[in-house]
mmCIF file of C-alpha atoms in Angstrom:
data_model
loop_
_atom_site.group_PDB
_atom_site.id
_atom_site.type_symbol
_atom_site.label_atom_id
_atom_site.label_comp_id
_atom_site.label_asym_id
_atom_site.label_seq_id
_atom_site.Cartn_x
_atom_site.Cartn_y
_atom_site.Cartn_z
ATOM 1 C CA UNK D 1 -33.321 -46.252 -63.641
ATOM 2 C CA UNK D 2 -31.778 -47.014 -60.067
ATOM 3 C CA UNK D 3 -31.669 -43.935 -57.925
ATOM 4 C CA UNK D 4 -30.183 -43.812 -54.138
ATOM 5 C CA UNK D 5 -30.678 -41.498 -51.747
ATOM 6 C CA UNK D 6 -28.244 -41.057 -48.588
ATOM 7 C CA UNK D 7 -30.417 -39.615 -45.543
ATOM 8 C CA UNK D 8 -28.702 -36.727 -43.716
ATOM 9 C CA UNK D 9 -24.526 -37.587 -43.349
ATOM 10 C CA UNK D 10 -23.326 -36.160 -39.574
ATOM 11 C CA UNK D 11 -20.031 -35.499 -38.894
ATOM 12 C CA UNK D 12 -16.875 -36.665 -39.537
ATOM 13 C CA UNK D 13 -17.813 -40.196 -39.374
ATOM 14 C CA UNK D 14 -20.930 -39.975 -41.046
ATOM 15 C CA UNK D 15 -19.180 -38.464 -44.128
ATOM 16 C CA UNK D 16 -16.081 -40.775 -44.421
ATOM 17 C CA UNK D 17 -18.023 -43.850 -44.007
ATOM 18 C CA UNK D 18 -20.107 -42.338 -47.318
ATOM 19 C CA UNK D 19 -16.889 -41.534 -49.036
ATOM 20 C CA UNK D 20 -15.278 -44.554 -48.348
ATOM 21 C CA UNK D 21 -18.796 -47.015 -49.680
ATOM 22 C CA UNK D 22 -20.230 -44.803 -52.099
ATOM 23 C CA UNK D 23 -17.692 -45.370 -55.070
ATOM 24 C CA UNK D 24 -18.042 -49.382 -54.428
ATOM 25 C CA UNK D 25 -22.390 -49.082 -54.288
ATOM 26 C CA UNK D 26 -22.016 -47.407 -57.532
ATOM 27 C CA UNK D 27 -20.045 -50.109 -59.588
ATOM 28 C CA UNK D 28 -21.822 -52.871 -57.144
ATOM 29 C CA UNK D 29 -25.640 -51.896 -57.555
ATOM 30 C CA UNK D 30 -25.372 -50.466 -61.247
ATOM 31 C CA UNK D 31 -27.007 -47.053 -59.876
ATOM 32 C CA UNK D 32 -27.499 -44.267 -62.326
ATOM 33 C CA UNK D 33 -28.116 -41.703 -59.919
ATOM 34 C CA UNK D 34 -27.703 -40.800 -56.521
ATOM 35 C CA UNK D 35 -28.709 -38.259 -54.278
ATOM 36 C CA UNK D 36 -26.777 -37.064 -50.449
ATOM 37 C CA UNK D 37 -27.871 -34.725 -47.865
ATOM 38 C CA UNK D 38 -24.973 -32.953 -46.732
ATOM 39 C CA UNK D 39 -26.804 -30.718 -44.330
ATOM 40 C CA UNK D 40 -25.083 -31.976 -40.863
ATOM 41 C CA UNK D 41 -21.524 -33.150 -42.348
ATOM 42 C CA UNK D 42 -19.289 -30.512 -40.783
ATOM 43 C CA UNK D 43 -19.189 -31.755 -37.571
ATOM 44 C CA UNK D 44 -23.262 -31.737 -37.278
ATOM 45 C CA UNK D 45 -23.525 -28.011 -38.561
ATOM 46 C CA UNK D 46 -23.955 -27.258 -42.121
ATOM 47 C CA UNK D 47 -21.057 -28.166 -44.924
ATOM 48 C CA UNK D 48 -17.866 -26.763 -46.472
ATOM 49 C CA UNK D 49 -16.962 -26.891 -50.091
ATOM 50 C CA UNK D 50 -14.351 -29.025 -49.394
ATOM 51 C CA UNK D 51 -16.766 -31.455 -47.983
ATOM 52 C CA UNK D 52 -19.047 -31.059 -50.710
ATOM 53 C CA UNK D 53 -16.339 -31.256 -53.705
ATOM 54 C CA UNK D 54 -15.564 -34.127 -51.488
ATOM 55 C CA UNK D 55 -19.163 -36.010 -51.681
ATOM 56 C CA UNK D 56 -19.494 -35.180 -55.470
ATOM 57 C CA UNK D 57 -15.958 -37.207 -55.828
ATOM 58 C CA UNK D 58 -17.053 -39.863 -54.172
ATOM 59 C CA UNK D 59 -19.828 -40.545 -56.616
ATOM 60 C CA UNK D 60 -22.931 -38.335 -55.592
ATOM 61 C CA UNK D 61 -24.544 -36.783 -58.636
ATOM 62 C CA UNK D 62 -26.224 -33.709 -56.161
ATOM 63 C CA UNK D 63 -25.760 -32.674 -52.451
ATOM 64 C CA UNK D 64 -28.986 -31.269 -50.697
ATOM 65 C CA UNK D 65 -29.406 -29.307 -47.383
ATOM 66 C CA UNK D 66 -31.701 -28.158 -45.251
ATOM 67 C CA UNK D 67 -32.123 -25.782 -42.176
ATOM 68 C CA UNK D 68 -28.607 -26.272 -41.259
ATOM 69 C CA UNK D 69 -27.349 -24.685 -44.680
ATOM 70 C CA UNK D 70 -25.776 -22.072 -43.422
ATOM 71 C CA UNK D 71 -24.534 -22.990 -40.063
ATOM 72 C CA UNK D 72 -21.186 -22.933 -42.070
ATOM 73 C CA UNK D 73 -20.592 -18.949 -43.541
ATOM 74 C CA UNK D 74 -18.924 -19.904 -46.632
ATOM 75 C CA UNK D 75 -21.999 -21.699 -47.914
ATOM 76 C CA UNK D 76 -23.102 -18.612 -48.818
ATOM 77 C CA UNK D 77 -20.268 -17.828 -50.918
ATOM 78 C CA UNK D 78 -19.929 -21.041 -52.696
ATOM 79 C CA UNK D 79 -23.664 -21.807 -52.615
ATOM 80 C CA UNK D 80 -23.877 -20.113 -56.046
ATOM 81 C CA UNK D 81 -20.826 -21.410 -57.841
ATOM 82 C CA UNK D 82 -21.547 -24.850 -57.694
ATOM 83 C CA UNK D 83 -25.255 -26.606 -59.238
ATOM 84 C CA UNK D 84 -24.832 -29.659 -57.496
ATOM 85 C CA UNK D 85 -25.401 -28.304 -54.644
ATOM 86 C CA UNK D 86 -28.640 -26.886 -53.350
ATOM 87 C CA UNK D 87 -30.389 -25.004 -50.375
ATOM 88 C CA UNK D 88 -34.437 -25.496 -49.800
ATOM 89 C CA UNK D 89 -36.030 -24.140 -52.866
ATOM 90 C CA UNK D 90 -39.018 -22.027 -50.842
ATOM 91 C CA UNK D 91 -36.115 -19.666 -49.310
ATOM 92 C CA UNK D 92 -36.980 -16.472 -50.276
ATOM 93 C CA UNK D 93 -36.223 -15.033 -53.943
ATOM 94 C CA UNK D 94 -32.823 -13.908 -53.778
ATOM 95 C CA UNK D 95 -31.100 -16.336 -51.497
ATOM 96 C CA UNK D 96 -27.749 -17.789 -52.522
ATOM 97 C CA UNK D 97 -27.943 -21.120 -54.261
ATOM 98 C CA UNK D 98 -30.378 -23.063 -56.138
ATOM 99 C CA UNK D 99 -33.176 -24.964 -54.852
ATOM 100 C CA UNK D 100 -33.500 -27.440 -57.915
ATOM 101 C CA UNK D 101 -31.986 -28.922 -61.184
ATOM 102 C CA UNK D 102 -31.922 -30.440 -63.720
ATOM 103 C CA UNK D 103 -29.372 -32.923 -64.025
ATOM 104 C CA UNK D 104 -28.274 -36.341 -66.279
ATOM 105 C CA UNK D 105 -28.205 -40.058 -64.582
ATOM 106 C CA UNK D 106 -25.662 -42.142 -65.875
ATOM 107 C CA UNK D 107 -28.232 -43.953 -68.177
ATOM 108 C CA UNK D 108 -28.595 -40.526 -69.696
ATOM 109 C CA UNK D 109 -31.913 -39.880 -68.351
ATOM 110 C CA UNK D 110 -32.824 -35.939 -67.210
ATOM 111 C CA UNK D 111 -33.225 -36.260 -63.315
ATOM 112 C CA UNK D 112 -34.949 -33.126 -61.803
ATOM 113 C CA UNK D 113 -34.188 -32.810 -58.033
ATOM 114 C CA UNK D 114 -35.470 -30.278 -55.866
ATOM 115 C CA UNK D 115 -34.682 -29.439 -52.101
ATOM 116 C CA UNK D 116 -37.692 -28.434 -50.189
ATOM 117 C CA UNK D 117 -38.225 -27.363 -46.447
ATOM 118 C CA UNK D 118 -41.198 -27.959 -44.122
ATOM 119 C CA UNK D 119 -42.764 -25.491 -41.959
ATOM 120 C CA UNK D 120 -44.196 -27.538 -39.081
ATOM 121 C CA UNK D 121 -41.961 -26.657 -36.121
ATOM 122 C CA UNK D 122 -39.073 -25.552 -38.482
ATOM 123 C CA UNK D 123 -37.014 -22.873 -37.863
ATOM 124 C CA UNK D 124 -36.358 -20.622 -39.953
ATOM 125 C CA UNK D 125 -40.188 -20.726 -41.693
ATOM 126 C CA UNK D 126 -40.404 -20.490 -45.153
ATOM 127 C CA UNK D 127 -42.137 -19.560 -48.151
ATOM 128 C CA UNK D 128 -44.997 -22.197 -48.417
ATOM 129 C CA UNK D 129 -43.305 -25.516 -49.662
ATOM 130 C CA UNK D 130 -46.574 -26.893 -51.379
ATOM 131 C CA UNK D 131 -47.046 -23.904 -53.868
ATOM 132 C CA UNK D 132 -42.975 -23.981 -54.318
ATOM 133 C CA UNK D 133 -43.422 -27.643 -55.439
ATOM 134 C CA UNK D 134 -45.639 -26.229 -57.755
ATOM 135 C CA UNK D 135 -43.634 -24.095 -59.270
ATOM 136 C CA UNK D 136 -41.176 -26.678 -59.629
ATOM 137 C CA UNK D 137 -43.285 -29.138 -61.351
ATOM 138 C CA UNK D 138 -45.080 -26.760 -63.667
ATOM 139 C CA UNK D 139 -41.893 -25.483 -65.259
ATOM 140 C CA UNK D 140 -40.404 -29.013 -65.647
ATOM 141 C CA UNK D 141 -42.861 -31.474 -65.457
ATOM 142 C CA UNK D 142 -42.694 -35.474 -65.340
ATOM 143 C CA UNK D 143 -42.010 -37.257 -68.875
ATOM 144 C CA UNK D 144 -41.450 -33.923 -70.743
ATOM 145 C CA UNK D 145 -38.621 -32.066 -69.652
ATOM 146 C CA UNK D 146 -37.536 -35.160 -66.758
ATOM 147 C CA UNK D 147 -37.371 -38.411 -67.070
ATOM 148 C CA UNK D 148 -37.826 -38.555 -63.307
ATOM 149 C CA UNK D 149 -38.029 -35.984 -60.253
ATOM 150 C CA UNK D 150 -36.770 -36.802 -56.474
ATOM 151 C CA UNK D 151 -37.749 -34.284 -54.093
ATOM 152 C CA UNK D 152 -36.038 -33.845 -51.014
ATOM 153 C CA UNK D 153 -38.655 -32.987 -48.153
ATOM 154 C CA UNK D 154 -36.604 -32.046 -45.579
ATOM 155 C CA UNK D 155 -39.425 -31.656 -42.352
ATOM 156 C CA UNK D 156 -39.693 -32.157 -38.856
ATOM 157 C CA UNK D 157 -43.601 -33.471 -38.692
ATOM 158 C CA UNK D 158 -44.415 -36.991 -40.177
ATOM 159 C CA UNK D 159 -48.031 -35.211 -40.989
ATOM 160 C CA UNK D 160 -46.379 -32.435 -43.172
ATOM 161 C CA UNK D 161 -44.322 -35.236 -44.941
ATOM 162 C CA UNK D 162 -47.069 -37.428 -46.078
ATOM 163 C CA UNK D 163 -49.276 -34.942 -46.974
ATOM 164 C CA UNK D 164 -47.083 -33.311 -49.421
ATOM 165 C CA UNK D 165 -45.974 -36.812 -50.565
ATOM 166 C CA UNK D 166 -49.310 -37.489 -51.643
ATOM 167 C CA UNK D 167 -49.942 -33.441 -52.714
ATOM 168 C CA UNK D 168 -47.165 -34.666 -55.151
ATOM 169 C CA UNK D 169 -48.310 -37.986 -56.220
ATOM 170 C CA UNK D 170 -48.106 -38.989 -59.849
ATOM 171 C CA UNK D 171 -46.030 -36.294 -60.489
ATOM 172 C CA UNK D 172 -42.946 -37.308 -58.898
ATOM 173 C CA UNK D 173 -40.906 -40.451 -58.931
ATOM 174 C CA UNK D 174 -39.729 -40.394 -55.753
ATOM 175 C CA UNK D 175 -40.365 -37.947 -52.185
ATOM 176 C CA UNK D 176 -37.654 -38.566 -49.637
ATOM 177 C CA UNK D 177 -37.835 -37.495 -45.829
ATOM 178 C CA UNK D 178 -34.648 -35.802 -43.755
ATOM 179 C CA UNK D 179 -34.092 -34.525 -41.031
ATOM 180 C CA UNK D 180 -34.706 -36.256 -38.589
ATOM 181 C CA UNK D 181 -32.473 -38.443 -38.530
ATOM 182 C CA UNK D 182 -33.807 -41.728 -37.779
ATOM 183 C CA UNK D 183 -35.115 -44.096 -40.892
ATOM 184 C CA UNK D 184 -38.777 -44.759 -41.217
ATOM 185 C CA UNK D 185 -40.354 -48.132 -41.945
ATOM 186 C CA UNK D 186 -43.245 -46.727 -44.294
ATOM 187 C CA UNK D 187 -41.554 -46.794 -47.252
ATOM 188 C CA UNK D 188 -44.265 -47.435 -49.947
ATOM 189 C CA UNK D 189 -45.451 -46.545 -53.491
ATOM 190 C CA UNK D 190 -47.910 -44.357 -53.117
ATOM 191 C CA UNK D 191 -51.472 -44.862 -55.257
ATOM 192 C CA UNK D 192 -50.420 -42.753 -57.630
ATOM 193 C CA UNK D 193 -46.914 -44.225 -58.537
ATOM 194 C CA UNK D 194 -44.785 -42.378 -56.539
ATOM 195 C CA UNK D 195 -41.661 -43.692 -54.178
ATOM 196 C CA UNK D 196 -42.343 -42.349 -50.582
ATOM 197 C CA UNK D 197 -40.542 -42.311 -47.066
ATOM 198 C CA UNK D 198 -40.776 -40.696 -43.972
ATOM 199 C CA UNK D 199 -37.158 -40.171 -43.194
ATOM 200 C CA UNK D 200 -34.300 -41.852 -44.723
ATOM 201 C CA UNK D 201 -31.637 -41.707 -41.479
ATOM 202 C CA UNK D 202 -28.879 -40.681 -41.086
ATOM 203 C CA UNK D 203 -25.208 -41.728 -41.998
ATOM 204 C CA UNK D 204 -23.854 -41.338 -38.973
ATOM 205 C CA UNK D 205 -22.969 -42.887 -35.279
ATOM 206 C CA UNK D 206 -25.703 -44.366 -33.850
ATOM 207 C CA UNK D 207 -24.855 -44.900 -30.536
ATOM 208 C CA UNK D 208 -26.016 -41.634 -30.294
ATOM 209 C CA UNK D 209 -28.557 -38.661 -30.078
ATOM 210 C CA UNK D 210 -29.331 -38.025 -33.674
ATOM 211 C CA UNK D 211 -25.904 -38.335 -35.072
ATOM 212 C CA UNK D 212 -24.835 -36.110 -31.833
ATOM 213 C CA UNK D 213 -22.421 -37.548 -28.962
ATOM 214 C CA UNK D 214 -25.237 -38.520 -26.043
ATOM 215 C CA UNK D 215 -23.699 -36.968 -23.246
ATOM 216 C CA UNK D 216 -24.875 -32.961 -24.346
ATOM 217 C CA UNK D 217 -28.431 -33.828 -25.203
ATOM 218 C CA UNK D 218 -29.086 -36.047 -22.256
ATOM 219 C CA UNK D 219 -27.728 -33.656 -19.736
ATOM 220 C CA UNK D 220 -30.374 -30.919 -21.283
ATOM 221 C CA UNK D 221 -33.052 -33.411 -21.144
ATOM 222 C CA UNK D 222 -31.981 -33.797 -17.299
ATOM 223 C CA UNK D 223 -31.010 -30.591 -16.019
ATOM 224 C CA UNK D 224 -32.525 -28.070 -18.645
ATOM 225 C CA UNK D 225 -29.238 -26.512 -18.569
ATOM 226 C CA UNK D 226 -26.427 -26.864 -21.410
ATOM 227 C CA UNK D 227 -22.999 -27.629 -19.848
ATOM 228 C CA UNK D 228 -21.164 -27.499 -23.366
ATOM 229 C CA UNK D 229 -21.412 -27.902 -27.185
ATOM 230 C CA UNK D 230 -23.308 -30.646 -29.377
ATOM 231 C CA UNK D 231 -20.494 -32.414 -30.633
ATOM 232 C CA UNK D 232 -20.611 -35.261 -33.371
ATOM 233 C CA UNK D 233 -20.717 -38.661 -31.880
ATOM 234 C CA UNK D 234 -17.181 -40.030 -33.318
ATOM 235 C CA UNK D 235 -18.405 -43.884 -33.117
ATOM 236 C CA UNK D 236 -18.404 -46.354 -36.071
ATOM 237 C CA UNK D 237 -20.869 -44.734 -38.940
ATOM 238 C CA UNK D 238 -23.986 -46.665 -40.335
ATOM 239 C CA UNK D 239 -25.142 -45.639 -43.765
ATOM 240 C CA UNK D 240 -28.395 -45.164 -44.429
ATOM 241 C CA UNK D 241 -30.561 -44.266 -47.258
ATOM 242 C CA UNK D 242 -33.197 -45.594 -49.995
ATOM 243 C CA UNK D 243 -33.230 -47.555 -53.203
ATOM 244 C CA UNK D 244 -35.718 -46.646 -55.859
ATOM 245 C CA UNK D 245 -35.855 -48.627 -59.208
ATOM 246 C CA UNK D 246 -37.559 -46.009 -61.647
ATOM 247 C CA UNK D 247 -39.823 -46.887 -64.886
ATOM 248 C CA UNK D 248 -38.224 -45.073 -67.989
ATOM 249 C CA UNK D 249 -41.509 -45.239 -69.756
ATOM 250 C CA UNK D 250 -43.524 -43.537 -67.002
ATOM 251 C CA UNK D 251 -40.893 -42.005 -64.698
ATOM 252 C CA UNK D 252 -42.559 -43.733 -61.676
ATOM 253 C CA UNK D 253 -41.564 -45.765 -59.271
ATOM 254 C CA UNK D 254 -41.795 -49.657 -59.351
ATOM 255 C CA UNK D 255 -39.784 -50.675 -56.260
ATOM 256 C CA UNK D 256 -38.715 -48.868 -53.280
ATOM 257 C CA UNK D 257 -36.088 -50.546 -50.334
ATOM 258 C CA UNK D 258 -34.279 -49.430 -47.746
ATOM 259 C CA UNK D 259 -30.707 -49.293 -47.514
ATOM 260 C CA UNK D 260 -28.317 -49.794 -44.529
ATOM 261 C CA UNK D 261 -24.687 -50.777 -43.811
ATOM 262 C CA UNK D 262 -22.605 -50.664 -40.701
ATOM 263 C CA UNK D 263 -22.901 -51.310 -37.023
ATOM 264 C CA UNK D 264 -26.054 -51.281 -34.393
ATOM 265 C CA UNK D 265 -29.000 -51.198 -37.602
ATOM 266 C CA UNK D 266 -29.687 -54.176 -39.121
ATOM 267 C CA UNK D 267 -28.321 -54.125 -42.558
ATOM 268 C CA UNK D 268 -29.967 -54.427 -45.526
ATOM 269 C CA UNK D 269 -29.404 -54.158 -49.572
ATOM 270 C CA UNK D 270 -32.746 -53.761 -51.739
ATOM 271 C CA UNK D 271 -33.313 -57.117 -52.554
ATOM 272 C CA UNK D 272 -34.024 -56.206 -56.521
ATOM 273 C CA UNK D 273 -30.611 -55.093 -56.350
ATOM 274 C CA UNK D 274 -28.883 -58.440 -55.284
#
């Protein structure tokens, strides 16, 4: 099975530039599945359903989210009407939304995906997301009721992020890093088969502060004072995410690549996908 993920999309330009490719990286890479995080796409706060309705049309089978999930108030509303979309599953019980699913790749295979949220200088903190994983796994696990499972670790600290990428290794095809924005170089297969990365990117401007025009952040770096809003940085948009090729006898991962196209990052096409 070939899965793609798209690390967190910011803005206006982030989000058109994934509209826009997506449909073409479907038909041109034969992929049976892919995954966005839609956390940052109205402009760098949280997402609308029009912007989500949006993303599924384009070609992405779910949308995830993180700590900015409800930056934008009708997520809460809409959270629950749609199971394509999901919030991190270790929210507390009763919380709008879904944090997982179980959902069918193109190849007909059952793909379980499951937003999670870190802890490690996260705001706000939730339940634990190691015994949520847990949870998750135990009532679907690998090769019986999925033929593969992506998790969505959506974390600040490298630390927290490889540690529960091994705490889930073997039983999940493929652990993905957001949130902060900028894509990792440790993407690996872990011992015990599964697909691992730090941080996928972003799709978004780069000539930027993490997705975010410059001038705001540098000024509070300088003068410890804000002057205005973050504002999305409106600049050309680089997509970037992760291609996983997935066994279907084992659900694990055999290859893992990065994925990037646009301006500023070198780009690159997983070269078992050429």
């Amino acid at each position: 099975m070939r899965l793609l993920f798209l690390g967190d999309m910011v803005g206006k330009t982030g989000r058109t530039a994934v509209w826009n490719r997506l449909p073409g990286l479907i038909s041109d890479l034969k992929l049976d599945f892919v995954v966005v995080n839609g956390e940052n796409a109205a402009g760098g706060f949280g997402i609308t359903e029009d912007i989500f309705l949006e993303t599924i049309n384009a070609g992405a089978d779910v949308v995830t989210t993180g700590n900015h999930v409800w930056d934008q108030k009708e997520a809460v509303a809409f959270a629950g009407r749609h199971d394509q979309f999901l919030r991190p599953a270790n929210y507390p019980q009763g919380t709008p939304g879904r944090g997982s699913g179980l959902f069918y790749a193109r190849n007909g295979a059952r793909v379980l995906v499951a937003n999670v949220m870190g802890r490690v200088f996260m705001h706000p903190e939730l339940d634990d997301p190691f015994k949520s994983a847990e949870t998750i796994l135990d009532a679907c696990p690998l090769k019986e009721q999925a033929d593969a499972i992506i998790f969505d670790f959506h974390a600040e600290a490298t630390s927290e992020k490889q540690c529960f990428g091994h705490f889930v290794d073997g039983r999940a095809s493929f652990v993905v890093g957001t949130h902060t924005h900028v894509p990792t170089a440790d993407h690996q297969i872990l011992n015990g088969g599964t697909a691992y990365i730090s941080d996928a990117g972003m799709c978004g401007d780069y000539d930027s502060s993490l997705g975010m025009d410059k001038e705001e952040p540098l000024n509070r770096f300088i003068s410890k004072m804000p002057k205005g809003r973050m504002e999305a940085a409106t600049g050309p948009a680089t997509i970037c995410g992760v291609g996983v090729e997935i066994s279907d006898a084992t659900g694990l991962a055999e290859k893992i690549a990065p994925l990037r196209l646009g301006p500023r990052l070198a780009e690159t096409i997983p070269e078992f996908w050429r």
